[in-house]
Tab-separated table of C-alpha atoms in Angstrom:
chain	number	residue	atom	x	y	z
A	236	UNK	CA	1.735	-1.521	8.602
A	237	UNK	CA	2.186	-4.800	8.653
A	238	UNK	CA	-0.269	-6.993	8.650
A	239	UNK	CA	-0.892	-9.510	11.088
A	240	UNK	CA	1.007	-12.803	11.204
A	241	UNK	CA	-2.034	-14.942	9.927
A	242	UNK	CA	-1.301	-12.879	6.791
A	243	UNK	CA	-1.460	-16.656	3.483
A	244	UNK	CA	-0.455	-15.936	0.652
A	245	UNK	CA	-0.840	-18.300	-2.009
A	246	UNK	CA	-0.333	-19.161	-5.984
A	247	UNK	CA	-0.924	-21.335	-8.763
A	248	UNK	CA	1.746	-20.721	-11.614
A	249	UNK	CA	5.236	-20.588	-11.354
A	250	UNK	CA	5.785	-16.607	-11.680
A	251	UNK	CA	3.123	-16.113	-9.326
A	252	UNK	CA	5.154	-18.607	-6.848
A	253	UNK	CA	8.234	-15.906	-7.124
A	254	UNK	CA	6.252	-13.018	-6.605
A	255	UNK	CA	4.129	-15.054	-4.545
A	256	UNK	CA	7.343	-15.525	-2.207
A	257	UNK	CA	8.586	-12.191	-2.289
A	258	UNK	CA	5.211	-10.525	-0.509
A	259	UNK	CA	5.214	-13.257	2.058
A	260	UNK	CA	9.071	-13.295	2.734
A	261	UNK	CA	8.093	-8.654	2.974
A	262	UNK	CA	4.637	-9.036	4.822
A	263	UNK	CA	5.706	-12.221	7.424
A	264	UNK	CA	2.994	-14.448	6.007
A	265	UNK	CA	3.250	-17.974	5.122
A	266	UNK	CA	3.506	-19.226	1.537
A	267	UNK	CA	1.065	-21.386	-0.229
A	268	UNK	CA	2.230	-22.970	-3.243
A	269	UNK	CA	0.702	-26.050	-5.510
A	270	UNK	CA	2.909	-29.337	-4.303
A	271	UNK	CA	4.556	-29.907	-7.920
A	272	UNK	CA	6.707	-26.094	-6.884
A	273	UNK	CA	6.141	-25.683	-3.207
A	274	UNK	CA	9.432	-27.977	-2.785
A	275	UNK	CA	11.314	-25.013	-4.761
A	276	UNK	CA	10.360	-22.097	-1.515
A	277	UNK	CA	11.655	-22.885	2.086
A	278	UNK	CA	8.761	-23.453	4.256
A	279	UNK	CA	6.063	-23.336	1.720
A	280	UNK	CA	3.066	-25.259	2.550
A	281	UNK	CA	2.121	-27.191	-0.666
A	282	UNK	CA	-1.571	-28.011	-1.233
A	283	UNK	CA	-2.805	-30.483	-4.208
A	284	UNK	CA	-6.356	-28.516	-4.666
A	285	UNK	CA	-6.610	-24.700	-4.912
A	286	UNK	CA	-10.228	-25.063	-4.190
A	287	UNK	CA	-10.016	-27.262	-0.897
A	288	UNK	CA	-6.478	-24.682	0.267
A	289	UNK	CA	-8.758	-21.493	-0.180
A	290	UNK	CA	-11.777	-23.674	2.120
A	291	UNK	CA	-8.911	-24.148	4.501
A	292	UNK	CA	-7.183	-20.950	4.112
A	293	UNK	CA	-11.442	-19.562	4.941
A	294	UNK	CA	-11.846	-21.332	7.937
A	295	UNK	CA	-11.195	-18.612	10.507
A	296	UNK	CA	-7.473	-19.078	10.929
A	297	UNK	CA	-6.063	-16.813	9.057
A	298	UNK	CA	-6.931	-12.432	9.222
A	299	UNK	CA	-5.554	-12.011	5.944
A	300	UNK	CA	-5.282	-13.644	1.903
A	301	UNK	CA	-3.409	-12.384	-1.007
A	302	UNK	CA	-3.873	-14.249	-3.466
A	303	UNK	CA	-1.645	-14.040	-6.922
A	304	UNK	CA	-3.779	-14.675	-10.174
A	305	UNK	CA	-6.920	-13.805	-11.732
A	306	UNK	CA	-8.847	-12.076	-10.226
A	307	UNK	CA	-12.075	-14.561	-11.312
A	308	UNK	CA	-9.971	-17.308	-9.854
A	309	UNK	CA	-10.317	-15.686	-6.569
A	310	UNK	CA	-13.598	-14.654	-7.028
A	311	UNK	CA	-14.802	-18.395	-7.448
A	312	UNK	CA	-12.838	-20.008	-5.065
A	313	UNK	CA	-14.194	-17.374	-2.279
A	314	UNK	CA	-17.669	-17.026	-3.311
A	315	UNK	CA	-18.930	-20.219	-1.515
A	316	UNK	CA	-17.300	-19.414	1.700
A	317	UNK	CA	-18.177	-15.711	2.627
A	318	UNK	CA	-20.234	-15.175	5.380
A	319	UNK	CA	-20.261	-11.490	6.364
A	320	UNK	CA	-18.194	-8.468	5.918
A	321	UNK	CA	-17.779	-8.520	9.656
A	322	UNK	CA	-16.302	-11.835	9.855
A	323	UNK	CA	-14.639	-12.454	6.165
A	324	UNK	CA	-10.432	-12.055	6.316
A	325	UNK	CA	-9.182	-9.161	4.285
A	326	UNK	CA	-8.580	-10.816	0.544
A	327	UNK	CA	-6.276	-8.795	-1.569
A	328	UNK	CA	-5.701	-10.056	-5.688
A	329	UNK	CA	-2.667	-9.727	-7.111
A	330	UNK	CA	-1.561	-10.048	-11.389
A	331	UNK	CA	1.630	-12.161	-11.903
A	332	UNK	CA	3.469	-9.390	-12.850
A	333	UNK	CA	2.866	-7.007	-10.147
A	334	UNK	CA	0.885	-4.447	-11.731
A	335	UNK	CA	-2.110	-4.014	-9.611
A	336	UNK	CA	-3.029	-5.357	-5.859
A	337	UNK	CA	-6.474	-5.309	-5.667
A	338	UNK	CA	-8.957	-4.884	-2.276
A	339	UNK	CA	-11.392	-7.782	-2.956
A	340	UNK	CA	-13.290	-8.638	0.156
A	341	UNK	CA	-13.744	-6.763	3.284
A	342	UNK	CA	-12.077	-3.895	2.590
A	343	UNK	CA	-12.674	-1.655	5.780
A	344	UNK	CA	-14.077	-4.350	8.477
A	345	UNK	CA	-11.633	-6.414	7.284
A	346	UNK	CA	-8.495	-4.685	6.764
A	347	UNK	CA	-7.785	-5.560	2.736
A	348	UNK	CA	-7.623	-1.341	1.681
A	349	UNK	CA	-4.718	-1.074	4.067
A	350	UNK	CA	-3.132	-4.761	2.729
A	351	UNK	CA	-3.563	-3.333	-0.430
A	352	UNK	CA	-1.241	-0.476	-0.009
A	353	UNK	CA	1.181	-3.151	2.268
A	354	UNK	CA	1.496	-5.138	-0.710
A	355	UNK	CA	2.199	-2.232	-3.207
A	356	UNK	CA	4.873	-0.951	-0.952
A	357	UNK	CA	6.512	-4.411	-1.736
A	358	UNK	CA	5.544	-4.970	-5.345
A	359	UNK	CA	5.122	-1.535	-6.583
A	360	UNK	CA	1.962	-2.318	-7.464
A	361	UNK	CA	-0.874	0.193	-8.286
A	362	UNK	CA	-3.453	-0.383	-5.296
A	363	UNK	CA	-6.846	-0.932	-6.365
A	364	UNK	CA	-9.743	-0.015	-3.829
A	365	UNK	CA	-13.368	0.893	-4.927
A	366	UNK	CA	-14.718	1.816	-1.482
A	367	UNK	CA	-16.821	4.982	-1.721
A	368	UNK	CA	-15.338	6.499	1.427
A	369	UNK	CA	-11.641	6.831	-0.806
A	370	UNK	CA	-13.640	7.189	-3.861
A	371	UNK	CA	-14.719	10.503	-2.929
A	372	UNK	CA	-11.116	11.621	-1.254
A	373	UNK	CA	-9.390	13.572	-3.627
A	374	UNK	CA	-5.857	14.366	-2.382
A	375	UNK	CA	-2.667	12.537	-1.658
A	376	UNK	CA	0.046	14.094	0.983
A	377	UNK	CA	3.860	12.672	0.493
A	378	UNK	CA	5.878	12.937	3.803
A	379	UNK	CA	10.239	13.050	4.331
A	380	UNK	CA	10.924	13.162	8.087
A	381	UNK	CA	14.329	12.754	9.853
A	382	UNK	CA	15.065	9.625	11.424
A	383	UNK	CA	13.099	9.079	14.926
A	384	UNK	CA	10.470	12.064	14.084
A	385	UNK	CA	8.062	11.633	16.819
A	386	UNK	CA	4.450	10.638	16.145
A	387	UNK	CA	3.819	14.349	17.278
A	388	UNK	CA	5.795	16.217	15.303
A	389	UNK	CA	4.363	14.822	11.904
A	390	UNK	CA	0.808	15.207	12.969
A	391	UNK	CA	1.383	18.754	13.575
A	392	UNK	CA	3.349	18.843	10.094
A	393	UNK	CA	0.241	17.002	7.990
A	394	UNK	CA	-2.558	18.953	10.344
A	395	UNK	CA	-0.769	22.029	9.478
A	396	UNK	CA	0.172	21.523	5.841
A	397	UNK	CA	-3.605	20.678	5.259
A	398	UNK	CA	-4.543	24.278	6.628
A	399	UNK	CA	-2.256	25.447	4.289
A	400	UNK	CA	-3.603	23.950	1.544
A	401	UNK	CA	-6.938	25.205	2.157
A	402	UNK	CA	-8.032	21.136	2.965
A	403	UNK	CA	-8.720	19.196	6.204
A	404	UNK	CA	-6.814	15.863	7.236
A	405	UNK	CA	-9.847	14.080	6.246
A	406	UNK	CA	-9.837	15.021	2.153
A	407	UNK	CA	-6.451	12.652	2.319
A	408	UNK	CA	-7.154	9.557	0.558
A	409	UNK	CA	-3.289	8.163	1.533
A	410	UNK	CA	-0.218	9.410	2.289
A	411	UNK	CA	3.068	8.092	0.848
A	412	UNK	CA	7.064	8.527	1.013
A	413	UNK	CA	10.120	6.874	0.009
A	414	UNK	CA	11.310	3.349	1.030
A	415	UNK	CA	13.607	4.534	3.312
A	416	UNK	CA	10.649	5.525	5.820
A	417	UNK	CA	9.290	2.232	6.055
A	418	UNK	CA	10.494	1.273	9.533
A	419	UNK	CA	9.592	4.679	10.727
A	420	UNK	CA	7.805	4.157	13.760
A	421	UNK	CA	6.228	8.108	14.385
A	422	UNK	CA	5.062	8.429	10.733
A	423	UNK	CA	3.582	5.069	10.954
A	424	UNK	CA	1.870	5.495	13.857
A	425	UNK	CA	0.725	9.341	13.349
A	426	UNK	CA	-0.610	7.598	9.964
A	427	UNK	CA	-2.378	5.248	11.841
A	428	UNK	CA	-4.312	8.068	14.396
A	429	UNK	CA	-5.424	10.284	11.429
A	430	UNK	CA	-6.871	6.471	9.496
A	431	UNK	CA	-5.333	7.080	6.779
A	432	UNK	CA	-3.502	4.766	4.229
A	433	UNK	CA	0.623	4.874	3.591
A	434	UNK	CA	2.389	3.606	1.251
A	435	UNK	CA	5.883	3.294	-0.040
A	436	UNK	CA	7.532	3.883	-3.017
A	437	UNK	CA	11.013	2.220	-4.149
A	438	UNK	CA	13.869	3.760	-5.387
A	439	UNK	CA	13.273	3.161	-9.391
A	440	UNK	CA	10.483	4.817	-9.000
A	441	UNK	CA	12.095	8.160	-7.963
A	442	UNK	CA	15.134	7.670	-10.754
A	443	UNK	CA	12.240	7.327	-13.342
A	444	UNK	CA	13.711	9.336	-16.394
A	445	UNK	CA	9.901	10.046	-17.705
A	446	UNK	CA	9.393	12.717	-14.440
A	447	UNK	CA	11.295	15.267	-13.906
A	448	UNK	CA	10.707	16.458	-10.649
A	449	UNK	CA	11.995	19.703	-8.511
A	450	UNK	CA	15.399	18.828	-7.802
A	451	UNK	CA	16.065	19.485	-3.382
A	452	UNK	CA	19.586	19.582	-2.575
A	453	UNK	CA	19.092	17.470	1.036
A	454	UNK	CA	17.226	14.679	-0.693
A	455	UNK	CA	20.038	14.511	-3.565
A	456	UNK	CA	22.857	14.778	-1.320
A	457	UNK	CA	21.377	12.105	1.568
A	458	UNK	CA	19.547	9.831	-0.388
A	459	UNK	CA	20.452	10.351	-4.375
A	460	UNK	CA	17.052	11.352	-5.516
A	461	UNK	CA	15.499	15.053	-6.515
A	462	UNK	CA	13.028	14.711	-3.226
A	463	UNK	CA	10.632	13.007	-0.938
A	464	UNK	CA	7.836	14.590	-0.414
A	465	UNK	CA	6.687	15.995	-3.901
A	466	UNK	CA	7.888	13.250	-6.141
A	467	UNK	CA	5.905	10.389	-3.657
A	468	UNK	CA	2.791	12.732	-3.642
A	469	UNK	CA	2.730	13.588	-7.427
A	470	UNK	CA	3.974	8.908	-8.124
A	471	UNK	CA	0.935	8.217	-5.634
A	472	UNK	CA	-1.930	10.690	-7.072
A	473	UNK	CA	-3.700	10.020	-10.214
A	474	UNK	CA	-3.643	13.275	-12.626
A	475	UNK	CA	-2.257	15.150	-9.898
A	476	UNK	CA	-2.127	18.559	-9.459
A	477	UNK	CA	0.591	20.136	-6.888
A	478	UNK	CA	-1.667	21.572	-4.390
A	479	UNK	CA	0.886	22.314	-2.200
A	480	UNK	CA	4.754	22.375	-3.122
A	481	UNK	CA	7.362	21.446	-1.466
A	482	UNK	CA	6.850	22.944	2.859
A	483	UNK	CA	9.483	22.222	5.827
A	484	UNK	CA	7.776	22.279	8.675
A	485	UNK	CA	10.161	21.580	11.689
A	486	UNK	CA	12.234	17.932	11.236
A	487	UNK	CA	8.998	17.496	8.957
A	488	UNK	CA	8.586	17.994	4.806
A	489	UNK	CA	5.698	17.590	3.090
A	490	UNK	CA	3.323	17.978	-0.221
A	491	UNK	CA	-0.016	17.993	-0.867
A	492	UNK	CA	-1.332	16.601	-4.902
A	493	UNK	CA	-4.951	16.931	-5.916
A	494	UNK	CA	-5.716	14.662	-8.218
A	495	UNK	CA	-8.081	15.450	-11.346
A	496	UNK	CA	-10.694	12.688	-11.454
A	497	UNK	CA	-14.340	13.153	-13.112
A	498	UNK	CA	-16.914	12.915	-9.644
A	499	UNK	CA	-13.575	14.781	-7.469
């Protein structure tokens, strides 16, 4: 799930710099800040001109760019340098308070859709994906598993769960799980094999008193939260309806939510 090391994260204001530093550290990218504030952050690359810095970042040396600033600024900065969706780097735009992570350029070919979900897993933002193939998928799978669970076991559980729900895996838009699973190799490999997006939620999302999640003994005892699979599916979906309640398949727990969308 981690982006390539050629990732750059750039901001223009103090508030944006704080968020950008967290994203850069979480994804292993390089941090780019105005010269007046770069000295406040370890290893930040200073710049004087935003337009010149974007030109440098878009010269082919970076596989991805996360820009913490207004979408309009990003559009104007990158427009003169775009060549082709097969050559342009992935560009994701984030607002300064971390509310949204917008896949801006090269969603599929460049990996901006995946990058948006990776950023969202760090900041808690809502990933904004507008490509048509994602718009036509309206199911989200929440998943929990034992530590060290194999890719094969997870693939089996996902496929079996989809069959029980009466859908095929290609109807899934997203797989979601809890923060404790962000480094689970089997889970990451299984989701990559299926070509799906993967998002992780922080503990605070499961502890939000506005939600009345069904409490299950295992997650409550081990993690102190109501559950993993069901809450993850419901948190990640838009206008969700629980299609497949929490289902245990060997060492994997899954749940599937169907989104209530206008054209779904």
